[in-house]
């Protein structure tokens, strides 16, 4: 029965990820390596968070407030910076690239924060609601990570009212501090059913807010910094290539003159 319970938990945690990967067409568009790159980037980000956690003074009292200020907030900022540069790099591409990046990041979070507790926790247990809820929470985190990536991509790329930017920043802050918010809800609610219900409502609010941003902010920015940077590097590359072609043509003509025996006067 323990093996059956483990299989149920893993299926509940992994099934939606597989369905999204299958239905969204990422397999046909060769997005597997993009997801693998995001998994590696997630691992590097977590190692950076662990390294910065070692810099906290050892005499610091581990209270809830200190844990939030010295561990949760810096970790959320590091993750947000990495996600921002990842989204900024893929901002000139389609929404499919953002989807692949978010699925890769969510898969890495699933492997590191859900698989290990489920694997070691369900050994010798016939059934436990805690691990069923943990598997269900993995699906909620997939929606949160998608909201984080997509909201940040919308704010960076598209234009809209000021209220939409405020809603987007709230979604980004809530998604970045999801572990702290979930931890506070776990301490607040003693019942697993009530806790999962509140978490589900919160995640639904973030997802619906992201869809509302996508509906309202549908126009791309006309003069965004990324488009200026892209045009600058494109024009620079074209100028370098044209200069190189001119140099090669002059060099070929010079070799032809020397090969025909004509004397080329030296420039003074």
PDB file of N, CA and C in Angstrom, residues 118-186:
ATOM      1  N   UNK A 118       7.958  13.858  -0.790  1.00  0.00           N
ATOM      2  CA  UNK A 118       6.997  12.791  -1.085  1.00  0.00           C
ATOM      3  C   UNK A 118       7.685  11.433  -1.094  1.00  0.00           C
ATOM      4  N   UNK A 119       8.879  11.370  -1.670  1.00  0.00           N
ATOM      5  CA  UNK A 119       9.581  10.094  -1.792  1.00  0.00           C
ATOM      6  C   UNK A 119       9.954   9.529  -0.422  1.00  0.00           C
ATOM      7  N   UNK A 120      10.487  10.381   0.446  1.00  0.00           N
ATOM      8  CA  UNK A 120      10.917   9.905   1.761  1.00  0.00           C
ATOM      9  C   UNK A 120       9.778   9.893   2.778  1.00  0.00           C
ATOM     10  N   UNK A 121       8.734  10.675   2.554  1.00  0.00           N
ATOM     11  CA  UNK A 121       7.659  10.749   3.536  1.00  0.00           C
ATOM     12  C   UNK A 121       6.628   9.656   3.410  1.00  0.00           C
ATOM     13  N   UNK A 122       6.429   9.147   2.206  1.00  0.00           N
ATOM     14  CA  UNK A 122       5.397   8.126   2.008  1.00  0.00           C
ATOM     15  C   UNK A 122       5.899   6.709   2.255  1.00  0.00           C
ATOM     16  N   UNK A 123       7.161   6.553   2.604  1.00  0.00           N
ATOM     17  CA  UNK A 123       7.669   5.207   2.883  1.00  0.00           C
ATOM     18  C   UNK A 123       7.050   4.663   4.165  1.00  0.00           C
ATOM     19  N   UNK A 124       6.473   3.503   4.064  1.00  0.00           N
ATOM     20  CA  UNK A 124       5.871   2.865   5.223  1.00  0.00           C
ATOM     21  C   UNK A 124       4.503   3.398   5.598  1.00  0.00           C
ATOM     22  N   UNK A 125       3.931   4.281   4.792  1.00  0.00           N
ATOM     23  CA  UNK A 125       2.609   4.832   5.075  1.00  0.00           C
ATOM     24  C   UNK A 125       1.599   4.273   4.083  1.00  0.00           C
ATOM     25  N   UNK A 126       0.460   3.877   4.596  1.00  0.00           N
ATOM     26  CA  UNK A 126      -0.596   3.427   3.703  1.00  0.00           C
ATOM     27  C   UNK A 126      -1.334   4.600   3.075  1.00  0.00           C
ATOM     28  N   UNK A 127      -1.556   5.647   3.862  1.00  0.00           N
ATOM     29  CA  UNK A 127      -2.241   6.823   3.330  1.00  0.00           C
ATOM     30  C   UNK A 127      -2.045   7.973   4.307  1.00  0.00           C
ATOM     31  N   UNK A 128      -1.856   9.162   3.749  1.00  0.00           N
ATOM     32  CA  UNK A 128      -1.724  10.364   4.570  1.00  0.00           C
ATOM     33  C   UNK A 128      -2.158  11.553   3.724  1.00  0.00           C
ATOM     34  N   UNK A 129      -3.081  12.339   4.262  1.00  0.00           N
ATOM     35  CA  UNK A 129      -3.596  13.484   3.520  1.00  0.00           C
ATOM     36  C   UNK A 129      -2.540  14.565   3.316  1.00  0.00           C
ATOM     37  N   UNK A 130      -1.538  14.604   4.168  1.00  0.00           N
ATOM     38  CA  UNK A 130      -0.524  15.653   4.042  1.00  0.00           C
ATOM     39  C   UNK A 130       0.209  15.566   2.712  1.00  0.00           C
ATOM     40  N   UNK A 131       0.525  14.363   2.282  1.00  0.00           N
ATOM     41  CA  UNK A 131       1.269  14.207   1.029  1.00  0.00           C
ATOM     42  C   UNK A 131       0.361  14.340  -0.189  1.00  0.00           C
ATOM     43  N   UNK A 132      -0.914  14.055  -0.024  1.00  0.00           N
ATOM     44  CA  UNK A 132      -1.865  14.353  -1.096  1.00  0.00           C
ATOM     45  C   UNK A 132      -1.974  15.866  -1.288  1.00  0.00           C
ATOM     46  N   UNK A 133      -2.045  16.589  -0.173  1.00  0.00           N
ATOM     47  CA  UNK A 133      -2.091  18.053  -0.253  1.00  0.00           C
ATOM     48  C   UNK A 133      -0.785  18.624  -0.785  1.00  0.00           C
ATOM     49  N   UNK A 134       0.336  17.992  -0.438  1.00  0.00           N
ATOM     50  CA  UNK A 134       1.623  18.453  -0.960  1.00  0.00           C
ATOM     51  C   UNK A 134       1.698  18.264  -2.474  1.00  0.00           C
ATOM     52  N   UNK A 135       1.165  17.164  -2.961  1.00  0.00           N
ATOM     53  CA  UNK A 135       1.126  16.937  -4.406  1.00  0.00           C
ATOM     54  C   UNK A 135       0.187  17.927  -5.089  1.00  0.00           C
ATOM     55  N   UNK A 136      -0.927  18.209  -4.452  1.00  0.00           N
ATOM     56  CA  UNK A 136      -1.856  19.195  -5.011  1.00  0.00           C
ATOM     57  C   UNK A 136      -1.246  20.590  -5.010  1.00  0.00           C
ATOM     58  N   UNK A 137      -0.461  20.898  -3.991  1.00  0.00           N
ATOM     59  CA  UNK A 137       0.186  22.206  -3.915  1.00  0.00           C
ATOM     60  C   UNK A 137       1.216  22.384  -5.027  1.00  0.00           C
ATOM     61  N   UNK A 138       1.788  21.290  -5.520  1.00  0.00           N
ATOM     62  CA  UNK A 138       2.705  21.388  -6.659  1.00  0.00           C
ATOM     63  C   UNK A 138       1.996  21.939  -7.889  1.00  0.00           C
ATOM     64  N   UNK A 139       0.731  21.572  -8.072  1.00  0.00           N
ATOM     65  CA  UNK A 139      -0.045  22.113  -9.186  1.00  0.00           C
ATOM     66  C   UNK A 139      -0.343  23.600  -8.994  1.00  0.00           C
ATOM     67  N   UNK A 140      -0.583  23.986  -7.747  1.00  0.00           N
ATOM     68  CA  UNK A 140      -0.812  25.404  -7.474  1.00  0.00           C
ATOM     69  C   UNK A 140       0.435  26.230  -7.754  1.00  0.00           C
ATOM     70  N   UNK A 141       1.590  25.695  -7.420  1.00  0.00           N
ATOM     71  CA  UNK A 141       2.826  26.433  -7.671  1.00  0.00           C
ATOM     72  C   UNK A 141       3.112  26.566  -9.163  1.00  0.00           C
ATOM     73  N   UNK A 142       2.669  25.600  -9.956  1.00  0.00           N
ATOM     74  CA  UNK A 142       2.832  25.741 -11.397  1.00  0.00           C
ATOM     75  C   UNK A 142       2.051  26.951 -11.910  1.00  0.00           C
ATOM     76  N   UNK A 143       0.838  27.142 -11.417  1.00  0.00           N
ATOM     77  CA  UNK A 143       0.038  28.299 -11.822  1.00  0.00           C
ATOM     78  C   UNK A 143       0.672  29.594 -11.324  1.00  0.00           C
ATOM     79  N   UNK A 144       1.216  29.571 -10.106  1.00  0.00           N
ATOM     80  CA  UNK A 144       1.845  30.775  -9.555  1.00  0.00           C
ATOM     81  C   UNK A 144       3.078  31.161 -10.364  1.00  0.00           C
ATOM     82  N   UNK A 145       3.900  30.186 -10.708  1.00  0.00           N
ATOM     83  CA  UNK A 145       5.112  30.477 -11.477  1.00  0.00           C
ATOM     84  C   UNK A 145       4.753  30.980 -12.875  1.00  0.00           C
ATOM     85  N   UNK A 146       3.733  30.396 -13.463  1.00  0.00           N
ATOM     86  CA  UNK A 146       3.286  30.899 -14.761  1.00  0.00           C
ATOM     87  C   UNK A 146       2.790  32.341 -14.644  1.00  0.00           C
ATOM     88  N   UNK A 147       2.070  32.654 -13.566  1.00  0.00           N
ATOM     89  CA  UNK A 147       1.609  34.032 -13.357  1.00  0.00           C
ATOM     90  C   UNK A 147       2.783  34.979 -13.165  1.00  0.00           C
ATOM     91  N   UNK A 148       3.824  34.520 -12.463  1.00  0.00           N
ATOM     92  CA  UNK A 148       5.011  35.352 -12.259  1.00  0.00           C
ATOM     93  C   UNK A 148       5.698  35.667 -13.582  1.00  0.00           C
ATOM     94  N   UNK A 149       5.961  34.650 -14.380  1.00  0.00           N
ATOM     95  CA  UNK A 149       6.642  34.854 -15.656  1.00  0.00           C
ATOM     96  C   UNK A 149       5.791  35.696 -16.606  1.00  0.00           C
ATOM     97  N   UNK A 150       4.529  35.360 -16.691  1.00  0.00           N
ATOM     98  CA  UNK A 150       3.687  36.022 -17.688  1.00  0.00           C
ATOM     99  C   UNK A 150       3.384  37.463 -17.298  1.00  0.00           C
ATOM    100  N   UNK A 151       3.144  37.722 -16.007  1.00  0.00           N
ATOM    101  CA  UNK A 151       2.888  39.098 -15.574  1.00  0.00           C
ATOM    102  C   UNK A 151       4.115  39.972 -15.783  1.00  0.00           C
ATOM    103  N   UNK A 152       5.282  39.434 -15.467  1.00  0.00           N
ATOM    104  CA  UNK A 152       6.508  40.198 -15.683  1.00  0.00           C
ATOM    105  C   UNK A 152       6.746  40.448 -17.165  1.00  0.00           C
ATOM    106  N   UNK A 153       6.439  39.463 -17.993  1.00  0.00           N
ATOM    107  CA  UNK A 153       6.591  39.632 -19.443  1.00  0.00           C
ATOM    108  C   UNK A 153       5.624  40.684 -19.980  1.00  0.00           C
ATOM    109  N   UNK A 154       4.399  40.700 -19.465  1.00  0.00           N
ATOM    110  CA  UNK A 154       3.417  41.684 -19.918  1.00  0.00           C
ATOM    111  C   UNK A 154       3.842  43.093 -19.519  1.00  0.00           C
ATOM    112  N   UNK A 155       4.324  43.261 -18.287  1.00  0.00           N
ATOM    113  CA  UNK A 155       4.736  44.587 -17.829  1.00  0.00           C
ATOM    114  C   UNK A 155       5.939  45.088 -18.615  1.00  0.00           C
ATOM    115  N   UNK A 156       6.870  44.196 -18.917  1.00  0.00           N
ATOM    116  CA  UNK A 156       8.072  44.608 -19.638  1.00  0.00           C
ATOM    117  C   UNK A 156       7.769  44.918 -21.095  1.00  0.00           C
ATOM    118  N   UNK A 157       6.883  44.168 -21.709  1.00  0.00           N
ATOM    119  CA  UNK A 157       6.699  44.250 -23.153  1.00  0.00           C
ATOM    120  C   UNK A 157       5.540  45.142 -23.583  1.00  0.00           C
ATOM    121  N   UNK A 158       4.450  45.156 -22.830  1.00  0.00           N
ATOM    122  CA  UNK A 158       3.233  45.794 -23.301  1.00  0.00           C
ATOM    123  C   UNK A 158       2.915  47.049 -22.500  1.00  0.00           C
ATOM    124  N   UNK A 159       1.994  47.830 -23.038  1.00  0.00           N
ATOM    125  CA  UNK A 159       1.599  49.082 -22.417  1.00  0.00           C
ATOM    126  C   UNK A 159       0.120  49.040 -22.067  1.00  0.00           C
ATOM    127  N   UNK A 160      -0.245  49.829 -21.048  1.00  0.00           N
ATOM    128  CA  UNK A 160      -1.623  49.843 -20.594  1.00  0.00           C
ATOM    129  C   UNK A 160      -1.816  50.880 -19.506  1.00  0.00           C
ATOM    130  N   UNK A 161      -2.975  50.875 -18.854  1.00  0.00           N
ATOM    131  CA  UNK A 161      -3.233  51.847 -17.785  1.00  0.00           C
ATOM    132  C   UNK A 161      -2.320  51.631 -16.582  1.00  0.00           C
ATOM    133  N   UNK A 162      -2.254  52.667 -15.740  1.00  0.00           N
ATOM    134  CA  UNK A 162      -1.409  52.592 -14.545  1.00  0.00           C
ATOM    135  C   UNK A 162      -1.943  51.549 -13.571  1.00  0.00           C
ATOM    136  N   UNK A 163      -3.261  51.403 -13.506  1.00  0.00           N
ATOM    137  CA  UNK A 163      -3.843  50.414 -12.600  1.00  0.00           C
ATOM    138  C   UNK A 163      -3.405  48.998 -12.965  1.00  0.00           C
ATOM    139  N   UNK A 164      -3.228  48.737 -14.249  1.00  0.00           N
ATOM    140  CA  UNK A 164      -2.773  47.408 -14.672  1.00  0.00           C
ATOM    141  C   UNK A 164      -1.342  47.147 -14.213  1.00  0.00           C
ATOM    142  N   UNK A 165      -0.513  48.180 -14.256  1.00  0.00           N
ATOM    143  CA  UNK A 165       0.853  48.017 -13.759  1.00  0.00           C
ATOM    144  C   UNK A 165       0.858  47.745 -12.257  1.00  0.00           C
ATOM    145  N   UNK A 166      -0.027  48.411 -11.522  1.00  0.00           N
ATOM    146  CA  UNK A 166      -0.116  48.166 -10.073  1.00  0.00           C
ATOM    147  C   UNK A 166      -0.562  46.739  -9.790  1.00  0.00           C
ATOM    148  N   UNK A 167      -1.561  46.271 -10.530  1.00  0.00           N
ATOM    149  CA  UNK A 167      -2.015  44.889 -10.353  1.00  0.00           C
ATOM    150  C   UNK A 167      -0.908  43.906 -10.720  1.00  0.00           C
ATOM    151  N   UNK A 168      -0.176  44.213 -11.789  1.00  0.00           N
ATOM    152  CA  UNK A 168       0.928  43.343 -12.182  1.00  0.00           C
ATOM    153  C   UNK A 168       2.016  43.264 -11.127  1.00  0.00           C
ATOM    154  N   UNK A 169       2.352  44.406 -10.519  1.00  0.00           N
ATOM    155  CA  UNK A 169       3.364  44.401  -9.462  1.00  0.00           C
ATOM    156  C   UNK A 169       2.882  43.629  -8.233  1.00  0.00           C
ATOM    157  N   UNK A 170       1.612  43.730  -7.914  1.00  0.00           N
ATOM    158  CA  UNK A 170       1.075  42.950  -6.796  1.00  0.00           C
ATOM    159  C   UNK A 170       1.151  41.453  -7.081  1.00  0.00           C
ATOM    160  N   UNK A 171       0.832  41.066  -8.304  1.00  0.00           N
ATOM    161  CA  UNK A 171       0.917  39.648  -8.674  1.00  0.00           C
ATOM    162  C   UNK A 171       2.356  39.162  -8.600  1.00  0.00           C
ATOM    163  N   UNK A 172       3.287  39.980  -9.077  1.00  0.00           N
ATOM    164  CA  UNK A 172       4.696  39.589  -9.056  1.00  0.00           C
ATOM    165  C   UNK A 172       5.201  39.457  -7.622  1.00  0.00           C
ATOM    166  N   UNK A 173       4.829  40.400  -6.755  1.00  0.00           N
ATOM    167  CA  UNK A 173       5.265  40.331  -5.354  1.00  0.00           C
ATOM    168  C   UNK A 173       4.675  39.114  -4.651  1.00  0.00           C
ATOM    169  N   UNK A 174       3.382  38.860  -4.881  1.00  0.00           N
ATOM    170  CA  UNK A 174       2.747  37.705  -4.243  1.00  0.00           C
ATOM    171  C   UNK A 174       3.331  36.394  -4.756  1.00  0.00           C
ATOM    172  N   UNK A 175       3.620  36.331  -6.058  1.00  0.00           N
ATOM    173  CA  UNK A 175       4.197  35.106  -6.615  1.00  0.00           C
ATOM    174  C   UNK A 175       5.631  34.894  -6.142  1.00  0.00           C
ATOM    175  N   UNK A 176       6.384  35.966  -5.966  1.00  0.00           N
ATOM    176  CA  UNK A 176       7.761  35.827  -5.489  1.00  0.00           C
ATOM    177  C   UNK A 176       7.815  35.392  -4.028  1.00  0.00           C
ATOM    178  N   UNK A 177       6.858  35.850  -3.234  1.00  0.00           N
ATOM    179  CA  UNK A 177       6.810  35.507  -1.803  1.00  0.00           C
ATOM    180  C   UNK A 177       5.821  34.378  -1.531  1.00  0.00           C
ATOM    181  N   UNK A 178       5.650  33.485  -2.484  1.00  0.00           N
ATOM    182  CA  UNK A 178       4.652  32.422  -2.342  1.00  0.00           C
ATOM    183  C   UNK A 178       4.978  31.482  -1.188  1.00  0.00           C
ATOM    184  N   UNK A 179       6.255  31.197  -0.965  1.00  0.00           N
ATOM    185  CA  UNK A 179       6.613  30.286   0.127  1.00  0.00           C
ATOM    186  C   UNK A 179       6.296  30.905   1.488  1.00  0.00           C
ATOM    187  N   UNK A 180       6.550  32.193   1.631  1.00  0.00           N
ATOM    188  CA  UNK A 180       6.228  32.866   2.890  1.00  0.00           C
ATOM    189  C   UNK A 180       4.722  32.937   3.107  1.00  0.00           C
ATOM    190  N   UNK A 181       3.984  33.218   2.038  1.00  0.00           N
ATOM    191  CA  UNK A 181       2.527  33.300   2.160  1.00  0.00           C
ATOM    192  C   UNK A 181       1.937  31.935   2.489  1.00  0.00           C
ATOM    193  N   UNK A 182       2.416  30.900   1.828  1.00  0.00           N
ATOM    194  CA  UNK A 182       1.922  29.555   2.123  1.00  0.00           C
ATOM    195  C   UNK A 182       2.287  29.130   3.546  1.00  0.00           C
ATOM    196  N   UNK A 183       3.490  29.512   3.990  1.00  0.00           N
ATOM    197  CA  UNK A 183       3.874  29.189   5.365  1.00  0.00           C
ATOM    198  C   UNK A 183       3.000  29.892   6.389  1.00  0.00           C
ATOM    199  N   UNK A 184       2.653  31.154   6.119  1.00  0.00           N
ATOM    200  CA  UNK A 184       1.763  31.876   7.032  1.00  0.00           C
ATOM    201  C   UNK A 184       0.369  31.256   7.054  1.00  0.00           C
ATOM    202  N   UNK A 185      -0.099  30.805   5.900  1.00  0.00           N
ATOM    203  CA  UNK A 185      -1.410  30.149   5.859  1.00  0.00           C
ATOM    204  C   UNK A 185      -1.395  28.816   6.600  1.00  0.00           C
ATOM    205  N   UNK A 186      -0.280  28.104   6.527  1.00  0.00           N
ATOM    206  CA  UNK A 186      -0.183  26.833   7.247  1.00  0.00           C
ATOM    207  C   UNK A 186      -0.202  27.035   8.757  1.00  0.00           C
TER     208      UNK A 186
END
